[in-house]
Coordinates of C-alpha atoms in Angstrom, one line a residue:
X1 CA 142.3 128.0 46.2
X2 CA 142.9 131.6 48.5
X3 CA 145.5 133.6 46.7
X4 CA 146.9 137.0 47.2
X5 CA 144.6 138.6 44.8
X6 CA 141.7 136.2 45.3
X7 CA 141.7 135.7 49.0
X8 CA 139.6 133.5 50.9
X9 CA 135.7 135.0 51.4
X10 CA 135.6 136.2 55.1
X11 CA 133.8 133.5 57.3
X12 CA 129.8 134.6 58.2
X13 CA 129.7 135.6 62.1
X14 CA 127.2 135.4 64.7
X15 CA 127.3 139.6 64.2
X16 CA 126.4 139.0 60.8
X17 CA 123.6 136.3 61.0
X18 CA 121.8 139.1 63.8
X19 CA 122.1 141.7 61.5
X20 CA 120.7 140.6 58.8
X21 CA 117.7 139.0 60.3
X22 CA 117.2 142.0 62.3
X23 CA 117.5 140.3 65.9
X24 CA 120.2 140.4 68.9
X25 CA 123.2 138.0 68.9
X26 CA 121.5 136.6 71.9
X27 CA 118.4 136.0 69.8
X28 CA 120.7 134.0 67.0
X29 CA 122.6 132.1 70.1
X30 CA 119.1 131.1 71.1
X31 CA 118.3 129.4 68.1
X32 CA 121.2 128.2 67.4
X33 CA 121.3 126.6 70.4
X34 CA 117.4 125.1 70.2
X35 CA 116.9 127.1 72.9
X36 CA 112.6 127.7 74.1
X37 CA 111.0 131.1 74.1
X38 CA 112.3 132.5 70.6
X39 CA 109.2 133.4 68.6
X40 CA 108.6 131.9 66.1
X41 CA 108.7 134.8 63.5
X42 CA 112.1 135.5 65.0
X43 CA 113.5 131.7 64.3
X44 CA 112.7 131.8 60.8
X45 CA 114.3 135.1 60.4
X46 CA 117.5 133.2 61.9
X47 CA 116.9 130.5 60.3
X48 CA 116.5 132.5 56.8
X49 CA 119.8 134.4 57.8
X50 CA 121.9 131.5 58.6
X51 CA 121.0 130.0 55.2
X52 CA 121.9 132.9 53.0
X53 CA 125.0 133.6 54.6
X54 CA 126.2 130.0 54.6
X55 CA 126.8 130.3 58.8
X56 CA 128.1 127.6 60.3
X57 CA 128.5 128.0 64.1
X58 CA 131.9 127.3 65.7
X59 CA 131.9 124.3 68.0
X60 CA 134.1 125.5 70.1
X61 CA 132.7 128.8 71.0
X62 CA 128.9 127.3 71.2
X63 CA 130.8 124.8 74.0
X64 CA 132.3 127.1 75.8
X65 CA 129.1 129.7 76.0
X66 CA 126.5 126.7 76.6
X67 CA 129.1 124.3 78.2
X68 CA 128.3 121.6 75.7
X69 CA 130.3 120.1 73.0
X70 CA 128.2 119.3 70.8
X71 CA 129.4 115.9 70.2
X72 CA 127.4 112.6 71.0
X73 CA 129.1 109.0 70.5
X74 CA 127.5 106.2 68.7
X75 CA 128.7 103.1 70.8
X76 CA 127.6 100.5 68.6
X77 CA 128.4 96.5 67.5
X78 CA 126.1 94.0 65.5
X79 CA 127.1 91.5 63.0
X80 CA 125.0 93.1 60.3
X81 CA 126.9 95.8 58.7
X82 CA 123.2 96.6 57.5
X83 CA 122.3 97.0 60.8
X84 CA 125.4 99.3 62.2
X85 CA 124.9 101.2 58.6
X86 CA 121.4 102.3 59.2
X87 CA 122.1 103.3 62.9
X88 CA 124.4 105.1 62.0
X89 CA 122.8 107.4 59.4
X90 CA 119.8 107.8 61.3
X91 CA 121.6 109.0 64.3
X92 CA 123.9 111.5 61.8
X93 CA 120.2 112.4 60.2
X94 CA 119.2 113.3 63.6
X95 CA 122.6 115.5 64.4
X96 CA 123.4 117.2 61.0
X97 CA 120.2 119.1 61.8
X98 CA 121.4 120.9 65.0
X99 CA 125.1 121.1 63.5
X100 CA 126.3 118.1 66.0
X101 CA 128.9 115.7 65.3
X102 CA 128.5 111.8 65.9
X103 CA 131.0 110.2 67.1
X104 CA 130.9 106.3 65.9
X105 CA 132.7 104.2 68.4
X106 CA 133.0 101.0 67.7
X107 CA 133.6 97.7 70.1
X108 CA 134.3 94.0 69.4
X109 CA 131.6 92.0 71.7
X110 CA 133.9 89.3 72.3
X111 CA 136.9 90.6 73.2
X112 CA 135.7 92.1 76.6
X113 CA 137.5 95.2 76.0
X114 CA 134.0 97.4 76.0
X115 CA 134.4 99.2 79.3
X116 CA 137.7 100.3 78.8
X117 CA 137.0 101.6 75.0
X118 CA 133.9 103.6 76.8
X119 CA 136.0 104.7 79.6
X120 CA 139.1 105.8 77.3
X121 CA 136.5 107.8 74.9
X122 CA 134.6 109.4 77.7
X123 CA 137.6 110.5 79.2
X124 CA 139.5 111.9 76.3
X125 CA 136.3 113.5 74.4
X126 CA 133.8 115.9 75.5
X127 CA 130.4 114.5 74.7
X128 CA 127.2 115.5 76.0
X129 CA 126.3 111.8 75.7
X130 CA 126.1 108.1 74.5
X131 CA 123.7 106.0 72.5
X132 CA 124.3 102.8 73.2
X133 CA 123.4 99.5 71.0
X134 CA 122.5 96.2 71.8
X135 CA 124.2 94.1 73.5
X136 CA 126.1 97.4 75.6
X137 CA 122.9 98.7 76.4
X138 CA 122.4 96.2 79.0
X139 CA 126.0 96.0 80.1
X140 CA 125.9 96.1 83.9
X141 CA 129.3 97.4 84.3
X142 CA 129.2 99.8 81.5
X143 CA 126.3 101.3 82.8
X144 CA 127.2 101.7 86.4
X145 CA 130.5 103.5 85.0
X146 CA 128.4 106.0 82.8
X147 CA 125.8 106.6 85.9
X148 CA 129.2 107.3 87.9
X149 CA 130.6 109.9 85.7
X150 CA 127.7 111.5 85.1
X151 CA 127.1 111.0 81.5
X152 CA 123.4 111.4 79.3
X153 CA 122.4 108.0 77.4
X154 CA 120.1 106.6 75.3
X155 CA 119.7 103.0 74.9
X156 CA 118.3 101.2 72.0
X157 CA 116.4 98.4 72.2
X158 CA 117.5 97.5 75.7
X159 CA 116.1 94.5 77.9
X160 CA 113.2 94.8 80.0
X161 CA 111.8 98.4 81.0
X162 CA 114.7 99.5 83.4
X163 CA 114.9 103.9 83.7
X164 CA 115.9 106.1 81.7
X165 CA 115.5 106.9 77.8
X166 CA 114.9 104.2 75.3
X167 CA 113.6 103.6 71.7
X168 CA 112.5 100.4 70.8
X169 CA 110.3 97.9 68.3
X170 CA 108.5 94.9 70.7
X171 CA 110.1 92.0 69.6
X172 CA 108.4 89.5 71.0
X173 CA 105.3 90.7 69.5
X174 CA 107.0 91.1 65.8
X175 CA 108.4 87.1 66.3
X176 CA 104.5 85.7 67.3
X177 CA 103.6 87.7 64.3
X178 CA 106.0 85.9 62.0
X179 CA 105.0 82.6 63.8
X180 CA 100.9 83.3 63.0
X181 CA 102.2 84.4 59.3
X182 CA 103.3 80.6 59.2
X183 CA 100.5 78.8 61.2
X184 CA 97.9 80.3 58.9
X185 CA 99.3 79.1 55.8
X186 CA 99.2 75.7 57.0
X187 CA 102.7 74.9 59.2
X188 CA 103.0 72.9 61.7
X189 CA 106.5 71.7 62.6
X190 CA 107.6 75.5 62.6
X191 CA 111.4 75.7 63.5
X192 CA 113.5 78.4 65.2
X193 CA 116.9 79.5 64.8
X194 CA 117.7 82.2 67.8
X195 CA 119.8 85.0 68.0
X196 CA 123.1 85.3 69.9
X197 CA 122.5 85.1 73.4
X198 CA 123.9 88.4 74.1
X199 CA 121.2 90.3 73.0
X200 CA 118.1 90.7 75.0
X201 CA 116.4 90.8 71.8
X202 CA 117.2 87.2 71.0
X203 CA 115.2 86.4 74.4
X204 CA 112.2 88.3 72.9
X205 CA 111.7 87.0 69.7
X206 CA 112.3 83.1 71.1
X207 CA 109.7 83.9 73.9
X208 CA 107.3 85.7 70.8
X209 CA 107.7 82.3 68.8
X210 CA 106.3 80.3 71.6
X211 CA 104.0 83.3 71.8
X212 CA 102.8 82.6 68.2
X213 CA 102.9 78.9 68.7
X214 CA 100.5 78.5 71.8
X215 CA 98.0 81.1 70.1
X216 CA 97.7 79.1 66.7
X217 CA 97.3 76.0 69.3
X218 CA 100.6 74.0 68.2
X219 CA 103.0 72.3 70.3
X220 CA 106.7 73.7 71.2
X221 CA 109.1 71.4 70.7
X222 CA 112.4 72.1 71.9
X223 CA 114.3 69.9 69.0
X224 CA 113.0 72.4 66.2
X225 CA 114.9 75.2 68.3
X226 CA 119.1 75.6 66.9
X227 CA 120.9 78.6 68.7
X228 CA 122.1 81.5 66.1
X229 CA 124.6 84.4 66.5
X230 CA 122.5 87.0 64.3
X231 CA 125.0 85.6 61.0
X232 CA 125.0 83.8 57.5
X233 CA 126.9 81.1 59.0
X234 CA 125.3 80.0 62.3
X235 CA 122.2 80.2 59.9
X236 CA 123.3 77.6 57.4
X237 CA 124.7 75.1 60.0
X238 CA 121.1 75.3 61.8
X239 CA 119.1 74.2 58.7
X240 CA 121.7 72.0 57.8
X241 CA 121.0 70.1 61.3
X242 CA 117.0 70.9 61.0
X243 CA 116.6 69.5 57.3
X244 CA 118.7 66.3 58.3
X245 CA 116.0 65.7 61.0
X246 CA 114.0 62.3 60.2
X247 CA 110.9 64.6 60.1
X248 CA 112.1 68.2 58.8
X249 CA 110.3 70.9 59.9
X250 CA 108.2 72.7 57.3
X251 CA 109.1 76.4 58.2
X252 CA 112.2 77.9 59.4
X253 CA 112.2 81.2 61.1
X254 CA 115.3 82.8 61.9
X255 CA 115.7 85.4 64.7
X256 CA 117.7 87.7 61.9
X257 CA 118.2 88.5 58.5
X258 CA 121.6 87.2 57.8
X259 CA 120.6 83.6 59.5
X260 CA 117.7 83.7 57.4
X261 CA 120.0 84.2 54.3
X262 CA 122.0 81.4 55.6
X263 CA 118.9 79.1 55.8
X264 CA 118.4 79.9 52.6
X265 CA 121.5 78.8 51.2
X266 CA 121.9 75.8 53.2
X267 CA 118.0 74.7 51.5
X268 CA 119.4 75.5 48.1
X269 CA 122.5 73.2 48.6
X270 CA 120.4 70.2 49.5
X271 CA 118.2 71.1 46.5
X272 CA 115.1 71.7 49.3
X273 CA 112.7 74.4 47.1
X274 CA 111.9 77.6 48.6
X275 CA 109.4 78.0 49.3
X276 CA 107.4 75.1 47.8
X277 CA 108.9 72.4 50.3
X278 CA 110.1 74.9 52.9
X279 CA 109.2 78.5 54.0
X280 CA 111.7 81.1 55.5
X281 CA 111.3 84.2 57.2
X282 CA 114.2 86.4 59.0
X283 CA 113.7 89.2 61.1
X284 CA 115.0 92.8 60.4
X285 CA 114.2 93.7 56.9
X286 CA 117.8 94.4 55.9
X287 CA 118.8 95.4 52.5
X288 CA 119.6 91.9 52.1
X289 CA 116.3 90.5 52.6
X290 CA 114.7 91.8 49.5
X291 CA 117.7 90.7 47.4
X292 CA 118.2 86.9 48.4
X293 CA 116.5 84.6 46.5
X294 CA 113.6 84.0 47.0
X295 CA 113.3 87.1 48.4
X296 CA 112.8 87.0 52.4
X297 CA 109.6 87.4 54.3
X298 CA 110.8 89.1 57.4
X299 CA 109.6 92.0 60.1
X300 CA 110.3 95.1 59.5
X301 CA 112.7 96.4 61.9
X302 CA 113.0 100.5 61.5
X303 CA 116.4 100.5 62.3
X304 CA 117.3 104.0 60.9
X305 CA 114.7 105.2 62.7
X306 CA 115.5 104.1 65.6
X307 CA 119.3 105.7 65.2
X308 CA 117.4 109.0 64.4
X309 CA 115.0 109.0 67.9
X310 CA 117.6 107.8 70.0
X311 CA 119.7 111.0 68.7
X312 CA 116.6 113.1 69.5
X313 CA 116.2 112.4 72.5
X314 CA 119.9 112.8 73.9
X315 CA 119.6 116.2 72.1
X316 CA 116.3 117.4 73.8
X317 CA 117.6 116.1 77.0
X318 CA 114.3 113.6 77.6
X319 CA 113.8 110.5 79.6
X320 CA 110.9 108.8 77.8
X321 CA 110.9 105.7 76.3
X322 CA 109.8 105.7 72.3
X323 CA 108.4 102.6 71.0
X324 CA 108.3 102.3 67.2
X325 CA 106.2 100.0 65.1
X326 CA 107.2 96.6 63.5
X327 CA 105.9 95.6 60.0
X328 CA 105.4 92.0 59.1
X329 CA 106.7 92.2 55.2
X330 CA 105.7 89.1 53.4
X331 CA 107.6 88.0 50.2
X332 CA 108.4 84.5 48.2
X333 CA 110.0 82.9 50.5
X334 CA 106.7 81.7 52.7
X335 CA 104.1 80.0 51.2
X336 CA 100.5 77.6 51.7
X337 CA 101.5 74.4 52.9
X338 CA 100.8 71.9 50.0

């Protein structure tokens, strides 16, 4: 702690940082501010400086000189804390690197109150823009408002192509994967449980498991299909409803991890063996998945990834649309039909 003989060490300036690496303070701002045309022999002399003097730039000041604040929200709601977890650090990967702050804001789905938490945070925060999560990444209103006012996003894993920048995994392609994962070890009364209807991915990996069903030439049947809502519970009252069937199915794949888990459980109860009398598979690869028992075959959804390339592309200002590769992780919990 600063006393009056040990005072607090003076604070490293922009001055500072230039004259140590031998380059004008407009040079440093430059850098700092991941500007183009800065040679590279120049950066890393910046660069070098701003490590050995422990700089850390003033947010304020870099706002005010480059009218950004160097700030981006996080607008984000899922019913896997694994899910908002991961986001969340891949984004803060993304920002800690260009000294930016992430804002998390948080919203409950259901209680309608999304535009107005958006509109209160835009309003009282400078930002120089939003990520948004499913399902507010394909909120109408919401969107309308931020295209009004002017303000960057990125949306994650949005519904259908629409403008704008976008990361993204194809889920429908990752579900028919998990469906010809089961086919090929022999299923053929392969059931369904779907995500919440909310989320435009819950649309996409139903539509992939008819995908995968009319490519390994077996029939849909629409009494194998329970509606989820992405959760342990909604999980464990589908299988309950799918095992009590007077011909169970054989294979349950669930549109998420956590309804997955819940299959899981609800097989365990009724003393059904995983995966000798009944295969599961999830979607996601959340922590979870590895640690259930038997441990969950599942896609592997890069979710921290995706945090981290939505957050680079609000910071490099870019309008593309990144699609990211799915893994089909196989574990115990599938298995030959015997």
């Amino acid at each position: 702690m600063p006393t009056a003989d040990h005072p607090r060490p003076a604070r490293a300036t922009i001055r500072d940082v230039a004259a140590q690496a031998g380059v004008s303070i407009k040079t440093v701002s430059r850098v700092l501010n991941a500007e183009r045309y800065v040679g590279a022999e120049a950066r890393s002399r910046v660069e070098a400086a701003v490590a050995a003097l422990g700089f850390r730039p003033n947010a304020a000041a870099r706002s005010l000189a480059g009218r950004r604040s160097f700030q981006i929200a996080l607008v984000c709601d899922n019913p896997s804390p694994y899910y908002v977890y991961e986001m969340q650090s891949g984004v803060r990967d993304r920002c800690e690197s260009d000294g930016v702050r992430m804002i998390a804001q948080p919203y409950d789905r259901e209680s309608g109150g999304l535009l107005a938490d958006v509109a209160g945070l835009i309003a009282t925060t400078p930002l120089d823009g939003l990520i948004l999560t499913p399902p507010a990444c394909d909120d109408a209103a919401l969107l309308a408002l931020l295209a009004e006012r002017g303000v960057r996003i990125v949306r994650v894993s949005p519904g259908g192509e629409g403008a704008g920048a976008a990361v993204f995994i194809d889920n429908r392609a990752g579900a028919a994967a998990t469906v010809a994962h089961l086919a090929a070890l022999g299923h053929a009364r392969i059931a369904f449980v779907t995500g919440h209807p909310s989320y435009a991915a819950s649309a996409a990996r139903w539509q992939g498991c008819r995908d995968g069903l009319a490519e390994a030439g077996l029939p849909y049947d629409p009494a194998l299909v329970r509606e989820g809502r992405y959760d342990f519970a909604s999980g464990a009252s589908a299988a309950a409803e799918l095992l009590a069937l007077a011909e169970p199915p054989s294979a349950i794949f669930a549109a998420n991890d956590a309804s997955a888990a819940g299959v899981l459980a609800e097989a365990h109860r009724r003393g059904v063996a995983v995966p000798r009398a009944l295969s599961v598979a999830g979607f996601g690869d959340d922590a979870l998945a590895a640690y259930v028992w038997p441990p969950l075959t599942t896609v592997r959804q890069p979710t921290r990834r995706l945090g981290y390339e939505a957050a680079d592309l609000l910071l490099a200002q870019a309008d593309e649309r990144r699609e990211l590769a799915f893994e089909l992780i196989v574990r115990e919990s599938t298995a030959r039909v015997t």
